[in-house]
Coordinates of C-alpha atoms and ligand atoms in Angstrom, one line a residue:
X142 CA 12.5 4.0 30.6
X143 CA 14.3 6.2 28.1
X144 CA 13.8 10.6 28.4
X145 CA 15.4 11.2 24.7
X146 CA 16.8 14.7 25.4
X147 CA 17.0 14.7 28.7
X148 CA 18.9 11.8 28.7
X149 CA 21.7 13.1 26.1
X150 CA 21.7 16.2 28.9
X151 CA 22.5 14.1 31.9
X152 CA 25.2 11.8 29.9
X153 CA 27.0 15.1 28.7
X154 CA 26.6 16.5 32.4
X155 CA 30.4 16.8 34.1
X156 CA 29.3 16.5 37.9
X157 CA 30.6 19.2 40.0
X158 CA 32.3 21.2 37.0
X159 CA 30.1 24.9 36.2
X160 CA 27.0 24.8 34.2
X161 CA 25.7 28.6 35.0
X162 CA 28.0 31.8 36.0
X163 CA 26.5 34.5 37.8
X164 CA 28.7 37.4 37.8
X165 CA 29.5 38.7 40.7
X166 CA 26.7 35.2 42.2
X167 CA 26.8 32.0 42.7
X168 CA 28.3 29.4 40.2
X169 CA 25.6 26.7 39.5
X170 CA 27.2 23.1 39.0
X171 CA 25.8 20.7 36.5
X172 CA 25.1 18.1 40.1
X173 CA 23.3 21.5 41.5
X174 CA 21.2 22.1 38.0
X175 CA 20.3 18.0 38.2
X176 CA 19.0 18.3 41.8
X177 CA 17.0 21.3 41.4
X178 CA 15.4 20.4 38.3
X179 CA 14.7 17.0 39.5
X180 CA 13.2 18.2 42.8
X181 CA 10.8 21.4 40.3
X182 CA 10.1 18.2 38.2
X183 CA 9.0 16.6 41.3
X184 CA 7.1 19.7 42.4
X185 CA 5.5 19.8 38.8
X186 CA 4.1 16.3 39.0
X187 CA 2.6 16.4 42.8
X188 CA 0.6 19.5 41.2
X189 CA -0.5 17.3 39.2
X190 CA 1.7 18.3 35.6
X191 CA 1.8 14.3 33.4
X192 CA 3.7 14.2 30.5
X193 CA 2.2 15.7 27.4
X194 CA 0.8 18.6 29.4
X195 CA 1.9 22.2 28.7
X196 CA 3.2 24.7 30.9
X197 CA 4.1 28.2 30.0
X198 CA 6.7 30.4 31.8
X199 CA 6.8 34.4 31.2
X200 CA 9.8 35.0 33.6
X201 CA 13.2 36.9 34.2
X202 CA 16.2 35.2 32.8
X203 CA 17.6 33.7 36.0
X204 CA 19.6 30.0 36.4
X205 CA 16.5 28.8 38.2
X206 CA 14.6 30.1 35.1
X207 CA 16.9 27.6 32.8
X208 CA 17.0 24.9 35.2
X209 CA 12.7 25.2 35.2
X210 CA 12.8 24.1 31.1
X211 CA 15.1 21.1 32.2
X212 CA 12.8 20.3 35.1
X213 CA 10.1 19.9 31.8
X214 CA 11.8 18.1 29.9
X215 CA 12.4 15.8 32.9
X216 CA 8.5 15.6 33.6
X217 CA 7.7 15.3 30.1
X218 CA 6.0 18.5 29.8
X219 CA 5.3 21.0 27.1
X220 CA 7.9 24.0 28.0
X221 CA 6.0 27.2 26.7
X222 CA 8.6 30.1 26.8
X223 CA 6.9 33.7 26.0
X224 CA 8.9 37.0 25.9
X225 CA 8.2 39.1 29.1
X226 CA 7.4 42.1 26.9
X227 CA 4.1 40.4 25.9
X228 CA 1.2 42.6 27.6
X229 CA -1.6 41.1 29.0
X230 CA -4.0 40.7 26.1
X231 CA -1.1 38.8 24.2
X232 CA -0.6 36.4 27.0
X233 CA -4.4 36.1 26.8
X234 CA -4.0 34.4 23.2
X235 CA -1.2 31.9 24.0
X236 CA -2.7 30.4 27.4
X237 CA -6.4 30.0 25.4
X238 CA -4.8 28.7 22.7
X239 CA -2.0 26.1 24.4
X240 CA -4.1 25.5 27.5
X241 CA -1.3 24.7 29.6
X242 CA -1.9 23.4 32.5
X243 CA 0.9 25.2 34.7
X244 CA 1.5 29.3 34.3
X245 CA 5.0 30.4 35.5
X246 CA 5.3 34.0 36.4
X247 CA 6.7 36.5 38.4
X248 CA 4.8 37.3 41.2
X249 CA 4.2 40.5 40.1
X250 CA 2.4 39.3 37.7
X251 CA 0.8 37.1 39.5
X252 CA -2.9 38.5 40.2
X253 CA -3.6 39.8 36.5
X254 CA -2.3 36.3 34.2
X255 CA -4.4 34.3 37.4
X256 CA -7.8 36.3 36.0
X257 CA -6.5 35.4 32.5
X258 CA -5.3 32.1 33.3
X259 CA -8.4 31.0 35.7
X260 CA -10.9 30.3 33.6
X261 CA -8.6 28.0 31.2
X262 CA -8.2 25.8 34.7
X263 CA -4.4 27.2 34.4
X264 CA -2.8 27.1 37.5
X265 CA -0.5 30.1 38.7
X266 CA 2.4 29.9 40.2
X267 CA 6.0 32.1 40.3
X268 CA 9.5 32.6 39.7
X269 CA 10.8 36.0 40.0
X270 CA 14.7 37.1 38.8
X271 CA 16.1 36.2 41.9
X272 CA 15.5 32.9 41.9
X273 CA 12.7 33.0 44.7
X274 CA 9.1 32.5 44.0
X275 CA 6.0 30.3 44.9
X276 CA 7.7 27.2 42.6
X277 CA 10.5 27.2 44.4
X278 CA 9.4 27.0 47.5
X279 CA 7.6 24.4 46.1
X280 CA 10.4 22.4 44.7
X281 CA 12.7 22.4 47.9
X282 CA 10.0 20.8 50.4
X283 CA 10.6 17.9 47.2
X284 CA 12.7 14.9 47.9
X285 CA 15.4 14.7 45.0
X286 CA 14.4 11.1 44.0
X287 CA 11.8 12.4 41.1
X288 CA 12.0 9.3 38.0
X289 CA 12.3 10.9 34.4
X290 CA 9.2 10.9 32.4
X291 CA 9.7 8.4 28.9
X292 CA 9.3 10.0 25.8
X293 CA 10.6 9.1 22.7
X294 CA 12.3 11.9 19.8
X295 CA 9.1 12.2 18.3
X296 CA 7.2 13.5 21.7
X297 CA 7.0 17.2 22.2
X298 CA 10.0 19.4 24.0
X299 CA 8.4 22.5 23.6
X300 CA 5.9 24.6 21.8
X301 CA 7.2 28.0 20.1
X302 CA 5.4 30.1 19.4
X303 CA 5.6 32.6 16.0
X304 CA 3.4 35.6 14.5
X305 CA 1.0 35.0 12.1
X306 CA 1.5 36.2 8.4
X307 CA -2.1 35.8 8.6
X308 CA -4.4 35.8 11.8
X309 CA -3.2 34.7 14.7
X310 CA 0.1 33.4 16.3
X311 CA 1.2 30.0 15.2
X312 CA 2.8 27.3 18.3
X313 CA 5.3 25.6 16.5
X314 CA 6.0 22.0 18.0
X315 CA 9.7 21.1 19.0
X316 CA 10.0 17.5 19.5
X317 CA 12.8 15.5 21.5
X318 CA 14.0 14.5 18.6
X319 CA 14.8 18.2 16.8
X320 CA 16.6 19.9 19.9
X321 CA 18.7 17.4 20.2
X322 CA 20.2 16.3 16.6
X323 CA 20.2 20.1 16.1
X324 CA 22.4 21.0 19.5
X325 CA 24.5 17.8 18.3
X326 CA 25.0 19.2 14.8
X327 CA 25.8 22.4 15.8
X328 CA 27.9 21.3 19.0
X329 CA 30.2 19.2 16.5
X330 CA 30.2 22.0 13.8
X331 CA 31.4 24.6 15.9
X332 CA 34.0 22.8 18.0
X333 CA 31.9 23.3 21.2
X334 CA 34.0 21.3 24.2
X335 CA 33.8 21.3 27.8
X336 CA 36.2 23.8 28.1
X337 CA 34.1 26.9 26.4
X338 CA 32.9 29.4 28.8
X339 CA 30.1 30.7 26.3
X340 CA 28.5 34.6 27.4
X341 CA 24.8 34.1 27.4
X342 CA 23.2 37.4 27.0
X343 CA 20.3 36.4 24.1
X344 CA 16.5 36.1 25.9
X345 CA 15.7 32.9 26.7
X346 CA 12.4 33.0 25.8
X347 CA 13.7 32.0 21.9
X348 CA 15.2 29.0 19.5
X349 CA 18.1 31.1 19.8
X350 CA 19.1 31.6 23.4
X351 CA 17.5 28.4 24.5
X352 CA 18.0 25.6 22.4
X353 CA 20.7 27.3 20.5
X354 CA 22.8 28.9 23.6
X355 CA 21.4 27.0 26.0
X356 CA 21.2 22.9 24.6
X357 CA 24.9 23.3 23.2
X358 CA 26.3 24.1 26.5
X359 CA 24.6 21.2 28.0
X360 CA 25.3 19.0 25.6
X361 CA 29.3 20.0 25.8
X362 CA 29.3 19.8 29.2
X363 CA 30.6 22.9 29.0
X364 CA 29.7 26.9 30.5
X365 CA 27.9 30.5 30.4
X366 CA 28.0 33.4 31.4
X367 CA 24.1 34.3 32.6
X368 CA 23.6 38.2 31.6
X369 CA 20.0 39.2 32.6
X370 CA 20.2 41.1 29.3
X371 CA 22.9 42.4 26.7
X372 CA 25.5 44.9 28.2
X373 CA 28.0 45.6 25.8
X374 CA 30.6 46.8 28.5
X375 CA 29.9 43.7 30.3
X376 CA 30.3 41.4 27.5
X377 CA 33.8 43.6 26.6
X378 CA 34.0 43.1 30.5
X379 CA 33.8 39.0 30.6
X380 CA 35.1 38.1 27.5
X381 CA 39.2 37.8 29.1
X382 CA 37.5 34.7 30.6
X383 CA 34.8 33.3 28.0
X384 CA 35.6 32.1 24.9
X385 CA 32.2 32.1 22.8
X386 CA 29.1 34.6 22.0
X387 CA 26.5 34.1 20.3
X388 CA 24.2 37.1 19.6
X389 CA 21.8 38.6 17.1
X390 CA 23.4 41.3 14.5
X391 CA 22.0 44.7 16.9
X392 CA 24.8 43.3 19.4
X393 CA 27.7 43.2 17.1
X394 CA 26.5 46.7 16.1
X395 CA 26.5 47.6 19.7
X396 CA 30.2 46.4 20.3
X397 CA 31.6 48.2 17.8
X398 CA 30.1 51.2 19.1
X399 CA 32.8 50.8 21.8
X400 CA 35.9 52.0 21.8
X401 CA 36.9 49.5 24.7
X402 CA 36.6 46.8 21.8
X403 CA 39.9 45.5 20.1
X404 CA 41.9 42.8 19.6
X405 CA 43.5 43.0 23.0
X406 CA 39.6 42.5 24.6
X407 CA 39.1 39.2 22.4
X408 CA 42.2 38.2 22.9
X409 CA 41.1 34.8 24.8
X410 CA 38.0 34.5 22.6
X411 CA 37.8 31.7 20.2
X412 CA 34.3 32.4 18.8
X413 CA 31.9 35.2 17.6
X414 CA 28.5 34.0 15.8
X415 CA 25.5 36.0 14.7
X416 CA 22.4 34.8 13.7
X417 CA 18.7 35.4 13.9
X418 CA 18.8 38.2 11.6
X419 CA 20.7 39.1 8.8
X420 CA 24.4 40.8 9.7
X421 CA 25.6 43.8 7.5
X422 CA 28.5 42.8 5.4
X423 CA 29.5 46.3 6.9
X424 CA 29.5 44.7 10.8
X425 CA 31.3 41.7 9.3
X426 CA 34.0 43.1 8.3
X427 CA 34.2 46.2 10.4
X428 CA 34.3 43.3 13.0
X429 CA 37.1 41.3 12.4
X430 CA 39.4 44.8 11.0
X431 CA 39.4 45.6 14.5
X432 CA 39.6 42.3 16.2
X433 CA 40.5 39.8 13.8
X434 CA 37.9 37.7 14.3
X435 CA 35.6 36.8 12.0
X436 CA 32.1 36.3 13.2
X437 CA 30.6 33.0 11.8
X438 CA 26.8 34.2 10.5
X439 CA 24.2 31.0 10.6
X440 CA 20.6 30.9 10.0
X441 CA 17.6 29.3 11.7
X442 CA 14.2 29.8 12.3
X443 CA 12.1 28.7 15.4
X444 CA 10.3 26.0 13.1
X445 CA 13.5 24.3 12.1
X446 CA 16.1 25.1 14.4
X447 CA 19.1 26.2 12.7
X448 CA 19.1 25.0 8.9
X449 CA 22.7 26.4 8.2
X450 CA 26.3 27.9 9.2
X451 CA 29.3 29.3 7.9
X452 CA 32.2 26.8 8.4
X453 CA 34.6 26.6 12.0
X454 CA 37.5 25.8 9.6
X455 CA 37.1 27.1 6.0
X456 CA 36.4 30.9 5.2
X457 CA 33.2 32.7 6.7
X458 CA 31.6 34.7 3.8
X459 CA 29.5 37.8 5.0
X460 CA 26.7 38.3 3.2
X461 CA 26.0 34.4 3.5
X462 CA 24.7 32.2 5.9
X463 CA 27.3 29.4 4.8
X464 CA 26.5 25.6 4.0
X465 CA 23.7 23.5 5.2
X466 CA 24.1 21.5 8.8
X467 CA 24.9 18.0 8.6
X468 CA 21.7 15.6 8.2
X469 CA 19.7 18.8 6.6
X470 CA 19.3 19.6 3.3
X471 CA 18.3 22.7 1.6
X472 CA 17.2 23.6 -1.7
X473 CA 15.7 26.2 -3.7
X474 CA 12.9 26.2 -5.8
X475 CA 11.0 28.6 -8.2
X476 CA 8.3 29.9 -6.2
X477 CA 5.7 29.3 -9.0
X478 CA 6.3 25.8 -9.7
X479 CA 7.9 24.1 -7.1
X480 CA 10.6 23.0 -9.3
X481 CA 14.3 22.7 -7.3
X482 CA 16.6 25.8 -9.4
X483 CA 20.1 25.2 -9.8
X484 CA 22.9 26.8 -8.3
X485 CA 23.2 30.5 -8.1
X486 CA 19.4 31.2 -9.3
X487 CA 17.4 32.7 -6.4
X488 CA 13.7 31.6 -5.3
X489 CA 12.2 29.6 -2.4
X490 CA 14.5 28.4 0.7
X491 CA 13.2 24.9 1.3
X492 CA 14.1 22.6 4.3
X493 CA 14.2 19.0 5.5
X494 CA 15.8 17.2 7.3
X495 CA 15.5 15.4 12.0
X496 CA 16.2 19.2 12.5
X497 CA 12.6 20.4 11.2
X498 CA 9.7 20.8 13.5
X499 CA 6.5 18.1 14.1
X500 CA 4.1 21.0 12.7
X501 CA 1.6 23.8 14.3
X502 CA -0.1 22.9 17.6
X503 CA -4.0 22.3 16.8
X504 CA -3.3 23.4 13.3
X505 CA -3.1 21.1 10.7
X506 CA -3.7 22.9 7.8
X507 CA -1.6 25.7 8.6
X508 CA 1.0 22.8 8.9
X509 CA 0.2 21.1 5.7
X510 CA 0.0 25.2 3.4
X511 CA 3.8 25.0 4.8
X512 CA 5.0 21.9 3.6
X513 CA 5.8 20.7 0.2
X514 CA 4.5 17.4 -1.3
X515 CA 8.2 15.6 -0.9
X516 CA 8.2 16.7 3.0
X517 CA 10.2 19.8 2.7
X518 CA 9.0 23.2 5.1
X519 CA 8.8 25.5 2.9
X520 CA 10.2 28.5 4.7
X521 CA 9.2 31.6 3.5
X522 CA 13.0 33.6 3.2
X523 CA 14.1 33.9 -0.7
X524 CA 17.8 32.7 -1.0
X525 CA 20.6 30.8 -3.5
X526 CA 22.7 28.2 -3.1
X527 CA 26.0 29.8 -4.8
X528 CA 28.2 27.4 -6.8
X529 CA 30.2 27.0 -3.6
X530 CA 28.0 25.3 -2.1
X531 CA 27.3 28.6 0.1
X532 CA 23.5 29.6 0.8
X533 CA 22.9 33.6 0.8
X534 CA 19.5 34.9 2.1
X535 CA 18.5 37.5 -0.2
X536 CA 15.0 38.2 1.0
X537 CA 11.5 37.3 2.1
X538 CA 8.5 36.5 0.6
X539 CA 6.4 36.4 4.1
X540 CA 5.5 40.2 5.2
X541 CA 8.0 39.9 8.4
X542 CA 9.8 42.7 10.0
X543 CA 12.8 41.2 12.0
X544 CA 14.0 44.1 14.8
X545 CA 17.0 43.4 16.6
X546 CA 16.4 39.9 16.2
X547 CA 12.6 39.9 17.1
X548 CA 10.4 39.1 14.1
X549 CA 7.4 41.4 14.0
X550 CA 4.5 40.7 11.3
X551 CA 3.0 44.0 10.1
X552 CA -0.4 42.6 9.8
X553 CA -0.7 41.8 13.1
X554 CA 0.6 45.5 14.0
X555 CA -2.1 47.4 10.9
X556 CA -4.7 45.2 12.8
X557 CA -4.3 47.4 16.0
X558 CA -4.0 50.6 13.8
X559 CA -7.1 49.8 11.6
X560 CA -9.7 49.3 14.7
X561 CA -8.7 52.9 16.0
X562 CA -11.0 55.4 15.3
X563 CA -9.8 58.3 12.7
X564 CA -8.0 55.5 11.1
X565 CA -8.7 55.1 7.4
X566 CA -5.8 52.6 6.7
X567 CA -2.6 51.6 7.6
X568 CA 0.5 49.7 6.6
X569 CA 3.1 48.6 8.2
X570 CA 6.7 48.1 6.6
X571 CA 10.6 47.6 8.2
X572 CA 13.5 50.0 7.0
X573 CA 16.7 50.0 7.8
X574 CA 17.6 51.3 11.0
X575 CA 21.5 51.5 12.2
X576 CA 20.7 49.8 15.2
X577 CA 17.8 47.3 15.0
X578 CA 18.6 46.5 11.4
X579 CA 14.7 47.1 10.7
X580 CA 12.6 49.6 11.9
X581 CA 9.0 49.1 12.5
X582 CA 7.4 51.7 10.7
X583 CA 3.9 52.6 10.3
X584 CA 1.9 54.6 7.1
X585 CA -1.3 55.8 7.9
X586 CA -4.2 57.2 6.0
X587 CA -7.0 59.1 8.2
X588 CA -10.1 59.4 7.6
X589 CA -11.1 62.9 6.0
X590 CA -11.2 65.6 9.4
X591 CA -9.6 63.1 12.1
X592 CA -7.6 64.8 14.7
X593 CA -5.3 61.6 14.9
X594 CA -1.9 62.1 15.7
X595 CA 1.4 59.9 16.2
X596 CA 1.4 59.9 19.9
X597 CA -2.5 59.3 20.0
X598 CA -1.9 56.2 18.0
X599 CA 1.5 54.8 19.9
X600 CA -0.8 55.6 23.0
X601 CA -3.5 53.4 22.2
X602 CA -1.1 50.9 21.3
X603 CA 0.9 50.4 24.6
X604 CA -1.4 48.3 26.5
X605 CA -2.4 46.2 23.0
X606 CA 1.5 44.9 21.4
X607 CA 4.6 43.9 23.0
X608 CA 7.0 46.7 23.4
X609 CA 9.4 46.0 20.0
X610 CA 6.2 45.7 17.9
X611 CA 5.2 49.0 18.1
X612 CA 6.5 50.9 15.8
X613 CA 9.1 53.2 16.4
X614 CA 8.0 56.4 13.3
X615 CA 4.5 56.7 12.2
X616 CA 3.8 58.5 8.7
X617 CA 0.5 60.3 7.4
X618 CA 0.0 59.7 4.3
X619 CA -3.3 60.7 1.6
X620 CA -3.0 57.6 0.5
X621 CA -1.2 53.9 0.0
X622 CA 0.4 53.3 -3.5
X623 CA -1.8 50.3 -4.8
X624 CA -0.7 47.5 -7.6
X625 CA -3.5 47.0 -10.4
X626 CA -5.2 44.2 -8.5
X627 CA -4.8 46.5 -5.6
X628 CA -3.0 44.9 -3.3
X629 CA -0.7 47.9 -1.0
X630 CA 2.9 47.9 -2.8
X631 CA 5.3 47.7 0.3
X632 CA 7.8 47.2 -1.8
X633 CA 7.1 51.3 -2.7
X634 CA 7.3 52.1 0.7
X635 CA 10.6 50.5 1.9
X636 CA 12.1 52.9 -1.1
X637 CA 10.4 55.8 -0.1
X638 CA 11.1 55.7 3.3
X639 CA 14.8 54.1 3.4
X640 CA 16.4 56.6 4.6
X641 CA 14.2 57.4 7.5
X642 CA 16.4 55.9 10.6
X643 CA 19.5 56.7 7.6
X644 CA 22.0 57.8 10.4
X645 CA 22.4 61.8 11.0
Ligands
MLC172 C1 13.9 46.6 22.5 N1 12.9 46.8 22.3 C2 13.2 46.6 21.1 C3 14.1 45.6 20.4 N2 14.8 45.1 21.6 N3 12.9 47.5 20.1 C4 12.6 46.6 18.4 N4 13.4 45.6 18.6 C5 13.9 45.5 19.5 N5 14.2 44.1 19.3 C6 12.8 48.7 22.5 C7 12.7 48.6 24.2 O1 11.1 48.2 24.4 C8 13.3 50.0 24.3 O2 11.8 50.6 24.2 C9 13.2 50.5 23.1 O3 13.7 49.9 22.1 C10 15.2 50.7 23.4 O4 15.6 49.1 24.0 P1 16.5 49.3 24.0 O5 17.1 48.9 26.0 O6 18.3 49.7 23.4 O7 16.6 47.5 23.9 P2 17.4 46.6 24.5 O8 17.2 46.5 25.8 O9 19.0 47.1 25.2 O10 17.7 46.1 23.7 C11 18.1 45.4 22.5 C12 18.1 43.6 21.6 C13 17.0 42.8 22.4 C14 18.6 43.8 20.7 C15 19.3 43.2 23.1 O11 15.9 43.6 21.7 C16 17.6 41.2 22.3 O12 18.2 40.7 23.1 N6 17.4 40.8 21.1 C17 17.3 39.6 20.7 C18 16.3 38.4 19.8 C19 16.0 37.3 20.1 O13 17.4 36.5 20.9 N7 16.1 36.7 18.8 C20 16.2 35.7 18.3 C21 14.8 34.7 17.6 S1 15.0 33.3 17.6 P3 11.9 52.1 25.1 O14 11.4 53.1 24.1 O15 10.1 51.9 25.8 O16 12.6 52.8 25.7 C22 15.1 33.3 16.0 C23 16.0 32.1 15.5 C24 17.1 32.4 15.0 O17 15.2 34.4 15.0 O18 17.4 32.5 13.6 O19 17.8 32.9 15.7
AMP173 P1 11.8 33.8 14.3 O1 10.3 33.2 13.3 O2 11.8 34.4 14.8 O3 12.7 31.5 14.2 O4 13.1 33.8 12.7 C1 13.4 32.8 11.8 C2 13.3 33.9 11.2 O5 15.1 35.0 10.8 C3 14.6 33.2 9.1 O6 13.2 32.9 8.1 C4 14.8 34.3 8.6 O7 13.5 35.1 7.7 C5 15.7 35.0 9.4 N1 16.7 34.6 9.6 C6 17.3 33.7 11.0 N2 18.4 33.8 10.6 C7 18.9 34.9 9.7 C8 20.4 35.1 8.9 N3 21.3 34.6 9.7 N4 20.5 35.7 8.1 C9 19.4 36.3 7.5 N5 18.1 36.4 8.1 C10 18.4 35.6 8.9

């Protein structure tokens, strides 16, 4: 029996060497992680979790939370991580859609989540930030003799929800083969070895912190400093003992604001990687001037894992996302005709390779709509490939805002605002924001005589939308600009409010 992804993780695990370092706390060796993941897998088996069952996890970042992910791989369960910022309303949808057998949450959330999970027949167990909780209590009493479930490359390892441009969120189904092939490609492309020590300051419920950061570390037999969240001071303090940082552009913007960031501080660091959102050329250049390091920018998506990367040895060009990774094919097509475009011409970026997901959970039509007849995934990103082969992302055809590396679909926010009494209509856009890259902004048209103000709208959204999706500003307008077809011209609004968050 073989377990496609976990067998590779086990084969790379250097026994008693460190895997997770908690500052001022425990060092988890690879053996520790193998032992605890085995016991958790055994506990899940006792709870009745079988291969293919979904396990939804909304917990704070901890070593135990990462080990729970490993346990799911071993038990053959499908890991379904959820942003800790999601409200109960949002959670209700994910549980209803994915029908997990087990939901793991903090003990503080147990009662409320239990009410949502029960009608769907899910069991609720807990795991807290300090590594305690009912799931761990169960695991402690289990023998470490669980036999890993048999899983092939095509079996599901995880479902990650991405919001939909239309309708509700879609669950991207990622297979053992998707995750393993991508992690190995990245490990080799970025020269990650057992000597590396990663500063892990990303959340672990998204592709970046979970698959890119964690799977690459595991497959290299490297170690990571696991931080609960990003704190520039803490990251700079760790640099003399670390070699690698992976972050979203906001990390680098905030690091540059610290006078402590200089060549001395980074002298032990080997590589700085950025992704999930566009890294401004000014940040790239500023970082290089200050530290001597050219940040390596790469491009990925939940549905495809990582697609392209700037080179390790060659020139890392600001404003580009580099070359397709080995095994991945990237092409640019004419959005109107689907014809493949030559170098330097801008069109739709399409992707094919072992990294590309299996489809959206229980949405065969939506899946079919996002693939071309010859099997390329239509990314929704607009870009070009230059004569040297570097991929450039120049915009998005999908109506999406990326704030601090989190995706916000305007339609979802507009839907919540439009429901409020006194609102005639709204348009949600992203405009340049010095910290988050883009700031979520709502332009709202009130009904005649409505007394609604910014505070009232923001207050009404509190329990409906995760904090990062809530607009940073609400602007009231008499009407929304429309084209002759009656469609709201968001590009006009984006231009009009381009300086809203400009630095003072
Ligand atoms: C937090 N807030 C945000 C926000 N993060 N608002 C908008 N966008 C965000 N990204 C809210 C907080 O709730 C808070 O609200 C206020 O903004 C200020 O918070 P903060 O303390 O400054 O934020 P912080 O906790 O420091 O978080 C910022 C951050 C974090 C950038 C460190 O957002 C982060 O870790 N982002 C990484 C996201 C990520 O991993 N993306 C990868 C997706 S995978 P208030 O008002 O209550 O104070 C993917 C594929 C790929 O895209 O290619 O990788
Ligand atoms: P997600 O759905 O959260 O996985 O977000 C994927 C999207 O993030 C992509 O489709 C891109 O629009 C964007 N993205 C990821 N990496 C980069 C990058 N380096 N530069 C620009 N956009 C990026």
